[in-house]
């Protein structure tokens, strides 16, 4: 039997949030803080951004095949999202 598990790690996409949420002129840290505040107000507590405001930074895979188990990741520091995907 083969089993694959994928784990996609993301970070807030501050560049998209600047455009979509009208936060132009703010530095990335201020955009991330504004994103968290807006989301907290929307949900009543959670700061987790909506999925379209995430950027993929790494995809990790775990594979079990019989008695073998292997784990690896796709994406290196500095890779953009399109390269990783």
PDB file of N, CA and C in Angstrom:
ATOM      1  N   UNK A   1       0.831  -1.170   0.000  1.00  0.00           N
ATOM      2  CA  UNK A   1       0.000   0.000   0.000  1.00  0.00           C
ATOM      3  C   UNK A   1       0.886   1.248   0.000  1.00  0.00           C
ATOM      4  N   UNK A   2       0.493   2.254  -0.780  1.00  0.00           N
ATOM      5  CA  UNK A   2       1.209   3.522  -0.839  1.00  0.00           C
ATOM      6  C   UNK A   2       0.357   4.621  -0.213  1.00  0.00           C
ATOM      7  N   UNK A   3       1.017   5.468   0.577  1.00  0.00           N
ATOM      8  CA  UNK A   3       0.339   6.609   1.183  1.00  0.00           C
ATOM      9  C   UNK A   3       1.210   7.841   0.961  1.00  0.00           C
ATOM     10  N   UNK A   4       0.603   8.898   0.451  1.00  0.00           N
ATOM     11  CA  UNK A   4       1.275  10.187   0.277  1.00  0.00           C
ATOM     12  C   UNK A   4       0.568  11.210   1.152  1.00  0.00           C
ATOM     13  N   UNK A   5       1.345  12.033   1.854  1.00  0.00           N
ATOM     14  CA  UNK A   5       0.801  13.131   2.648  1.00  0.00           C
ATOM     15  C   UNK A   5       1.518  14.393   2.208  1.00  0.00           C
ATOM     16  N   UNK A   6       0.750  15.417   1.909  1.00  0.00           N
ATOM     17  CA  UNK A   6       1.304  16.697   1.483  1.00  0.00           C
ATOM     18  C   UNK A   6       1.020  17.743   2.555  1.00  0.00           C
ATOM     19  N   UNK A   7       2.015  18.577   2.827  1.00  0.00           N
ATOM     20  CA  UNK A   7       1.859  19.687   3.766  1.00  0.00           C
ATOM     21  C   UNK A   7       2.342  20.939   3.054  1.00  0.00           C
ATOM     22  N   UNK A   8       1.452  21.887   2.876  1.00  0.00           N
ATOM     23  CA  UNK A   8       1.782  23.125   2.171  1.00  0.00           C
ATOM     24  C   UNK A   8       1.942  24.231   3.204  1.00  0.00           C
ATOM     25  N   UNK A   9       3.143  24.812   3.267  1.00  0.00           N
ATOM     26  CA  UNK A   9       3.411  25.904   4.194  1.00  0.00           C
ATOM     27  C   UNK A   9       3.281  27.228   3.459  1.00  0.00           C
ATOM     28  N   UNK A  10       2.602  28.169   4.095  1.00  0.00           N
ATOM     29  CA  UNK A  10       2.353  29.466   3.480  1.00  0.00           C
ATOM     30  C   UNK A  10       2.714  30.589   4.442  1.00  0.00           C
ATOM     31  N   UNK A  11       2.827  31.784   3.877  1.00  0.00           N
ATOM     32  CA  UNK A  11       2.989  33.015   4.651  1.00  0.00           C
ATOM     33  C   UNK A  11       1.984  34.017   4.097  1.00  0.00           C
ATOM     34  N   UNK A  12       1.647  35.042   4.875  1.00  0.00           N
ATOM     35  CA  UNK A  12       0.734  36.063   4.344  1.00  0.00           C
ATOM     36  C   UNK A  12       1.323  36.703   3.081  1.00  0.00           C
ATOM     37  N   UNK A  13       0.486  36.853   2.067  1.00  0.00           N
ATOM     38  CA  UNK A  13       0.902  37.482   0.804  1.00  0.00           C
ATOM     39  C   UNK A  13       0.650  38.980   0.919  1.00  0.00           C
ATOM     40  N   UNK A  14       1.645  39.678   1.449  1.00  0.00           N
ATOM     41  CA  UNK A  14       1.475  41.108   1.717  1.00  0.00           C
ATOM     42  C   UNK A  14       1.380  41.928   0.435  1.00  0.00           C
ATOM     43  N   UNK A  15       2.040  41.481  -0.633  1.00  0.00           N
ATOM     44  CA  UNK A  15       1.972  42.227  -1.900  1.00  0.00           C
ATOM     45  C   UNK A  15       0.545  42.212  -2.453  1.00  0.00           C
ATOM     46  N   UNK A  16      -0.093  41.048  -2.431  1.00  0.00           N
ATOM     47  CA  UNK A  16      -1.480  40.970  -2.904  1.00  0.00           C
ATOM     48  C   UNK A  16      -2.418  41.740  -1.988  1.00  0.00           C
ATOM     49  N   UNK A  17      -2.170  41.655  -0.682  1.00  0.00           N
ATOM     50  CA  UNK A  17      -3.023  42.366   0.276  1.00  0.00           C
ATOM     51  C   UNK A  17      -2.934  43.877   0.078  1.00  0.00           C
ATOM     52  N   UNK A  18      -1.754  44.366  -0.268  1.00  0.00           N
ATOM     53  CA  UNK A  18      -1.626  45.801  -0.524  1.00  0.00           C
ATOM     54  C   UNK A  18      -2.603  46.238  -1.606  1.00  0.00           C
ATOM     55  N   UNK A  19      -2.640  45.476  -2.689  1.00  0.00           N
ATOM     56  CA  UNK A  19      -3.511  45.814  -3.813  1.00  0.00           C
ATOM     57  C   UNK A  19      -4.983  45.561  -3.493  1.00  0.00           C
ATOM     58  N   UNK A  20      -5.289  44.384  -2.970  1.00  0.00           N
ATOM     59  CA  UNK A  20      -6.681  43.980  -2.777  1.00  0.00           C
ATOM     60  C   UNK A  20      -7.370  44.682  -1.606  1.00  0.00           C
ATOM     61  N   UNK A  21      -6.602  45.039  -0.588  1.00  0.00           N
ATOM     62  CA  UNK A  21      -7.199  45.633   0.606  1.00  0.00           C
ATOM     63  C   UNK A  21      -6.932  47.133   0.711  1.00  0.00           C
ATOM     64  N   UNK A  22      -6.324  47.703  -0.329  1.00  0.00           N
ATOM     65  CA  UNK A  22      -6.079  49.139  -0.333  1.00  0.00           C
ATOM     66  C   UNK A  22      -5.049  49.572   0.694  1.00  0.00           C
ATOM     67  N   UNK A  23      -3.990  48.799   0.844  1.00  0.00           N
ATOM     68  CA  UNK A  23      -2.963  49.104   1.845  1.00  0.00           C
ATOM     69  C   UNK A  23      -1.670  49.601   1.206  1.00  0.00           C
ATOM     70  N   UNK A  24      -1.774  50.188   0.020  1.00  0.00           N
ATOM     71  CA  UNK A  24      -0.599  50.689  -0.661  1.00  0.00           C
ATOM     72  C   UNK A  24       0.104  51.714   0.220  1.00  0.00           C
ATOM     73  N   UNK A  25       1.426  51.744   0.116  1.00  0.00           N
ATOM     74  CA  UNK A  25       2.207  52.711   0.875  1.00  0.00           C
ATOM     75  C   UNK A  25       2.694  52.200   2.220  1.00  0.00           C
ATOM     76  N   UNK A  26       2.160  51.070   2.675  1.00  0.00           N
ATOM     77  CA  UNK A  26       2.619  50.494   3.944  1.00  0.00           C
ATOM     78  C   UNK A  26       3.748  49.504   3.673  1.00  0.00           C
ATOM     79  N   UNK A  27       4.674  49.389   4.620  1.00  0.00           N
ATOM     80  CA  UNK A  27       5.730  48.390   4.467  1.00  0.00           C
ATOM     81  C   UNK A  27       5.143  47.004   4.750  1.00  0.00           C
ATOM     82  N   UNK A  28       5.813  45.926   4.316  1.00  0.00           N
ATOM     83  CA  UNK A  28       5.248  44.571   4.468  1.00  0.00           C
ATOM     84  C   UNK A  28       4.850  44.205   5.892  1.00  0.00           C
ATOM     85  N   UNK A  29       5.630  44.622   6.881  1.00  0.00           N
ATOM     86  CA  UNK A  29       5.283  44.297   8.273  1.00  0.00           C
ATOM     87  C   UNK A  29       3.965  44.973   8.670  1.00  0.00           C
ATOM     88  N   UNK A  30       3.800  46.245   8.294  1.00  0.00           N
ATOM     89  CA  UNK A  30       2.564  46.968   8.603  1.00  0.00           C
ATOM     90  C   UNK A  30       1.380  46.362   7.862  1.00  0.00           C
ATOM     91  N   UNK A  31       1.605  45.895   6.628  1.00  0.00           N
ATOM     92  CA  UNK A  31       0.539  45.233   5.869  1.00  0.00           C
ATOM     93  C   UNK A  31       0.112  43.959   6.588  1.00  0.00           C
ATOM     94  N   UNK A  32       1.088  43.155   7.055  1.00  0.00           N
ATOM     95  CA  UNK A  32       0.766  41.910   7.764  1.00  0.00           C
ATOM     96  C   UNK A  32      -0.024  42.203   9.032  1.00  0.00           C
ATOM     97  N   UNK A  33       0.352  43.255   9.750  1.00  0.00           N
ATOM     98  CA  UNK A  33      -0.382  43.629  10.966  1.00  0.00           C
ATOM     99  C   UNK A  33      -1.803  44.089  10.629  1.00  0.00           C
ATOM    100  N   UNK A  34      -1.944  44.858   9.557  1.00  0.00           N
ATOM    101  CA  UNK A  34      -3.273  45.302   9.133  1.00  0.00           C
ATOM    102  C   UNK A  34      -4.124  44.109   8.701  1.00  0.00           C
ATOM    103  N   UNK A  35      -3.517  43.158   7.975  1.00  0.00           N
ATOM    104  CA  UNK A  35      -4.235  41.951   7.557  1.00  0.00           C
ATOM    105  C   UNK A  35      -4.770  41.213   8.777  1.00  0.00           C
ATOM    106  N   UNK A  36      -3.923  41.058   9.800  1.00  0.00           N
ATOM    107  CA  UNK A  36      -4.322  40.347  11.016  1.00  0.00           C
ATOM    108  C   UNK A  36      -5.463  41.076  11.707  1.00  0.00           C
ATOM    109  N   UNK A  37      -5.369  42.392  11.803  1.00  0.00           N
ATOM    110  CA  UNK A  37      -6.421  43.165  12.457  1.00  0.00           C
ATOM    111  C   UNK A  37      -7.742  43.099  11.716  1.00  0.00           C
ATOM    112  N   UNK A  38      -7.681  43.216  10.397  1.00  0.00           N
ATOM    113  CA  UNK A  38      -8.908  43.127   9.597  1.00  0.00           C
ATOM    114  C   UNK A  38      -9.548  41.751   9.725  1.00  0.00           C
ATOM    115  N   UNK A  39      -8.733  40.706   9.702  1.00  0.00           N
ATOM    116  CA  UNK A  39      -9.267  39.348   9.802  1.00  0.00           C
ATOM    117  C   UNK A  39      -9.846  39.088  11.192  1.00  0.00           C
ATOM    118  N   UNK A  40      -9.152  39.590  12.218  1.00  0.00           N
ATOM    119  CA  UNK A  40      -9.634  39.440  13.597  1.00  0.00           C
ATOM    120  C   UNK A  40     -11.000  40.108  13.750  1.00  0.00           C
ATOM    121  N   UNK A  41     -11.169  41.282  13.159  1.00  0.00           N
ATOM    122  CA  UNK A  41     -12.454  41.989  13.217  1.00  0.00           C
ATOM    123  C   UNK A  41     -13.538  41.215  12.469  1.00  0.00           C
ATOM    124  N   UNK A  42     -13.145  40.585  11.372  1.00  0.00           N
ATOM    125  CA  UNK A  42     -14.105  39.840  10.550  1.00  0.00           C
ATOM    126  C   UNK A  42     -14.560  38.556  11.228  1.00  0.00           C
ATOM    127  N   UNK A  43     -13.635  37.866  11.908  1.00  0.00           N
ATOM    128  CA  UNK A  43     -13.944  36.545  12.463  1.00  0.00           C
ATOM    129  C   UNK A  43     -14.260  36.563  13.943  1.00  0.00           C
ATOM    130  N   UNK A  44     -13.929  37.665  14.606  1.00  0.00           N
ATOM    131  CA  UNK A  44     -14.128  37.717  16.045  1.00  0.00           C
ATOM    132  C   UNK A  44     -12.991  37.092  16.829  1.00  0.00           C
ATOM    133  N   UNK A  45     -11.870  36.809  16.164  1.00  0.00           N
ATOM    134  CA  UNK A  45     -10.742  36.258  16.924  1.00  0.00           C
ATOM    135  C   UNK A  45      -9.591  35.741  16.082  1.00  0.00           C
ATOM    136  N   UNK A  46      -9.880  34.993  15.036  1.00  0.00           N
ATOM    137  CA  UNK A  46      -8.813  34.386  14.234  1.00  0.00           C
ATOM    138  C   UNK A  46      -8.133  35.423  13.352  1.00  0.00           C
ATOM    139  N   UNK A  47      -6.799  35.353  13.311  1.00  0.00           N
ATOM    140  CA  UNK A  47      -6.020  36.238  12.445  1.00  0.00           C
ATOM    141  C   UNK A  47      -5.595  35.537  11.158  1.00  0.00           C
ATOM    142  N   UNK A  48      -5.966  34.267  10.999  1.00  0.00           N
ATOM    143  CA  UNK A  48      -5.537  33.483   9.844  1.00  0.00           C
ATOM    144  C   UNK A  48      -6.142  34.076   8.572  1.00  0.00           C
ATOM    145  N   UNK A  49      -5.291  34.536   7.634  1.00  0.00           N
ATOM    146  CA  UNK A  49      -5.813  35.188   6.424  1.00  0.00           C
ATOM    147  C   UNK A  49      -6.637  34.231   5.557  1.00  0.00           C
ATOM    148  N   UNK A  50      -7.523  34.810   4.780  1.00  0.00           N
ATOM    149  CA  UNK A  50      -8.246  34.005   3.786  1.00  0.00           C
ATOM    150  C   UNK A  50      -7.225  33.351   2.858  1.00  0.00           C
ATOM    151  N   UNK A  51      -7.581  32.217   2.287  1.00  0.00           N
ATOM    152  CA  UNK A  51      -6.624  31.424   1.507  1.00  0.00           C
ATOM    153  C   UNK A  51      -6.019  32.204   0.343  1.00  0.00           C
ATOM    154  N   UNK A  52      -6.766  33.078  -0.296  1.00  0.00           N
ATOM    155  CA  UNK A  52      -6.228  33.798  -1.450  1.00  0.00           C
ATOM    156  C   UNK A  52      -5.219  34.863  -1.033  1.00  0.00           C
ATOM    157  N   UNK A  53      -5.053  35.072   0.270  1.00  0.00           N
ATOM    158  CA  UNK A  53      -4.056  36.022   0.754  1.00  0.00           C
ATOM    159  C   UNK A  53      -2.857  35.302   1.379  1.00  0.00           C
ATOM    160  N   UNK A  54      -2.573  34.104   0.866  1.00  0.00           N
ATOM    161  CA  UNK A  54      -1.405  33.328   1.282  1.00  0.00           C
ATOM    162  C   UNK A  54      -0.476  33.162   0.085  1.00  0.00           C
ATOM    163  N   UNK A  55       0.803  32.966   0.401  1.00  0.00           N
ATOM    164  CA  UNK A  55       1.812  32.670  -0.626  1.00  0.00           C
ATOM    165  C   UNK A  55       2.516  31.391  -0.195  1.00  0.00           C
ATOM    166  N   UNK A  56       2.599  30.414  -1.101  1.00  0.00           N
ATOM    167  CA  UNK A  56       3.240  29.134  -0.797  1.00  0.00           C
ATOM    168  C   UNK A  56       4.748  29.332  -0.732  1.00  0.00           C
ATOM    169  N   UNK A  57       5.373  28.825   0.360  1.00  0.00           N
ATOM    170  CA  UNK A  57       6.826  28.922   0.493  1.00  0.00           C
ATOM    171  C   UNK A  57       7.511  27.559   0.465  1.00  0.00           C
ATOM    172  N   UNK A  58       6.788  26.490   0.734  1.00  0.00           N
ATOM    173  CA  UNK A  58       7.360  25.138   0.649  1.00  0.00           C
ATOM    174  C   UNK A  58       6.226  24.116   0.637  1.00  0.00           C
ATOM    175  N   UNK A  59       6.454  23.029  -0.056  1.00  0.00           N
ATOM    176  CA  UNK A  59       5.543  21.883  -0.038  1.00  0.00           C
ATOM    177  C   UNK A  59       6.355  20.690   0.429  1.00  0.00           C
ATOM    178  N   UNK A  60       5.900  20.037   1.499  1.00  0.00           N
ATOM    179  CA  UNK A  60       6.582  18.855   2.010  1.00  0.00           C
ATOM    180  C   UNK A  60       5.723  17.629   1.732  1.00  0.00           C
ATOM    181  N   UNK A  61       6.414  16.523   1.485  1.00  0.00           N
ATOM    182  CA  UNK A  61       5.740  15.281   1.139  1.00  0.00           C
ATOM    183  C   UNK A  61       6.270  14.165   2.030  1.00  0.00           C
ATOM    184  N   UNK A  62       5.371  13.358   2.562  1.00  0.00           N
ATOM    185  CA  UNK A  62       5.743  12.136   3.266  1.00  0.00           C
ATOM    186  C   UNK A  62       5.146  10.984   2.474  1.00  0.00           C
ATOM    187  N   UNK A  63       5.960   9.953   2.207  1.00  0.00           N
ATOM    188  CA  UNK A  63       5.492   8.809   1.429  1.00  0.00           C
ATOM    189  C   UNK A  63       5.797   7.524   2.191  1.00  0.00           C
ATOM    190  N   UNK A  64       4.793   6.703   2.297  1.00  0.00           N
ATOM    191  CA  UNK A  64       4.976   5.369   2.859  1.00  0.00           C
ATOM    192  C   UNK A  64       4.658   4.382   1.755  1.00  0.00           C
ATOM    193  N   UNK A  65       5.600   3.504   1.494  1.00  0.00           N
ATOM    194  CA  UNK A  65       5.424   2.473   0.471  1.00  0.00           C
ATOM    195  C   UNK A  65       5.923   1.166   1.073  1.00  0.00           C
ATOM    196  N   UNK A  66       4.968   0.332   1.485  1.00  0.00           N
ATOM    197  CA  UNK A  66       5.347  -0.900   2.168  1.00  0.00           C
ATOM    198  C   UNK A  66       6.047  -0.574   3.475  1.00  0.00           C
ATOM    199  N   UNK A  67       7.283  -1.074   3.639  1.00  0.00           N
ATOM    200  CA  UNK A  67       8.071  -0.815   4.841  1.00  0.00           C
ATOM    201  C   UNK A  67       8.931   0.435   4.720  1.00  0.00           C
ATOM    202  N   UNK A  68       8.911   1.070   3.564  1.00  0.00           N
ATOM    203  CA  UNK A  68       9.750   2.267   3.352  1.00  0.00           C
ATOM    204  C   UNK A  68       8.974   3.530   3.695  1.00  0.00           C
ATOM    205  N   UNK A  69       9.704   4.497   4.241  1.00  0.00           N
ATOM    206  CA  UNK A  69       9.125   5.797   4.570  1.00  0.00           C
ATOM    207  C   UNK A  69      10.113   6.862   4.146  1.00  0.00           C
ATOM    208  N   UNK A  70       9.628   7.863   3.446  1.00  0.00           N
ATOM    209  CA  UNK A  70      10.497   8.915   2.927  1.00  0.00           C
ATOM    210  C   UNK A  70       9.802  10.264   3.091  1.00  0.00           C
ATOM    211  N   UNK A  71      10.593  11.291   3.435  1.00  0.00           N
ATOM    212  CA  UNK A  71      10.083  12.656   3.573  1.00  0.00           C
ATOM    213  C   UNK A  71      11.006  13.579   2.796  1.00  0.00           C
ATOM    214  N   UNK A  72      10.413  14.515   2.032  1.00  0.00           N
ATOM    215  CA  UNK A  72      11.199  15.515   1.320  1.00  0.00           C
ATOM    216  C   UNK A  72      10.368  16.767   1.107  1.00  0.00           C
ATOM    217  N   UNK A  73      11.056  17.836   0.738  1.00  0.00           N
ATOM    218  CA  UNK A  73      10.382  19.120   0.527  1.00  0.00           C
ATOM    219  C   UNK A  73      10.727  19.680  -0.837  1.00  0.00           C
ATOM    220  N   UNK A  74       9.788  20.440  -1.369  1.00  0.00           N
ATOM    221  CA  UNK A  74       9.968  21.134  -2.646  1.00  0.00           C
ATOM    222  C   UNK A  74       9.979  22.623  -2.326  1.00  0.00           C
ATOM    223  N   UNK A  75      11.053  23.270  -2.721  1.00  0.00           N
ATOM    224  CA  UNK A  75      11.170  24.708  -2.490  1.00  0.00           C
ATOM    225  C   UNK A  75      12.400  25.031  -1.681  1.00  0.00           C
ATOM    226  N   UNK A  76      13.163  25.957  -2.179  1.00  0.00           N
ATOM    227  CA  UNK A  76      14.349  26.444  -1.492  1.00  0.00           C
ATOM    228  C   UNK A  76      14.144  27.903  -1.137  1.00  0.00           C
ATOM    229  N   UNK A  77      14.906  28.365  -0.169  1.00  0.00           N
ATOM    230  CA  UNK A  77      14.826  29.768   0.219  1.00  0.00           C
ATOM    231  C   UNK A  77      15.042  30.644  -1.012  1.00  0.00           C
ATOM    232  N   UNK A  78      14.139  31.552  -1.213  1.00  0.00           N
ATOM    233  CA  UNK A  78      14.238  32.453  -2.363  1.00  0.00           C
ATOM    234  C   UNK A  78      13.427  32.014  -3.564  1.00  0.00           C
ATOM    235  N   UNK A  79      12.948  30.755  -3.592  1.00  0.00           N
ATOM    236  CA  UNK A  79      12.102  30.309  -4.708  1.00  0.00           C
ATOM    237  C   UNK A  79      10.771  31.050  -4.661  1.00  0.00           C
ATOM    238  N   UNK A  80      10.271  31.436  -5.834  1.00  0.00           N
ATOM    239  CA  UNK A  80       8.954  32.050  -5.842  1.00  0.00           C
ATOM    240  C   UNK A  80       7.890  30.955  -5.915  1.00  0.00           C
ATOM    241  N   UNK A  81       6.664  31.352  -5.652  1.00  0.00           N
ATOM    242  CA  UNK A  81       5.554  30.398  -5.557  1.00  0.00           C
ATOM    243  C   UNK A  81       5.384  29.583  -6.843  1.00  0.00           C
ATOM    244  N   UNK A  82       5.506  30.211  -7.988  1.00  0.00           N
ATOM    245  CA  UNK A  82       5.297  29.472  -9.249  1.00  0.00           C
ATOM    246  C   UNK A  82       6.363  28.400  -9.449  1.00  0.00           C
ATOM    247  N   UNK A  83       7.578  28.631  -9.003  1.00  0.00           N
ATOM    248  CA  UNK A  83       8.634  27.628  -9.109  1.00  0.00           C
ATOM    249  C   UNK A  83       8.330  26.439  -8.204  1.00  0.00           C
ATOM    250  N   UNK A  84       7.861  26.708  -7.000  1.00  0.00           N
ATOM    251  CA  UNK A  84       7.556  25.647  -6.038  1.00  0.00           C
ATOM    252  C   UNK A  84       6.396  24.785  -6.521  1.00  0.00           C
ATOM    253  N   UNK A  85       5.354  25.438  -7.015  1.00  0.00           N
ATOM    254  CA  UNK A  85       4.169  24.705  -7.478  1.00  0.00           C
ATOM    255  C   UNK A  85       4.484  23.967  -8.756  1.00  0.00           C
TER     256      UNK A  85
END
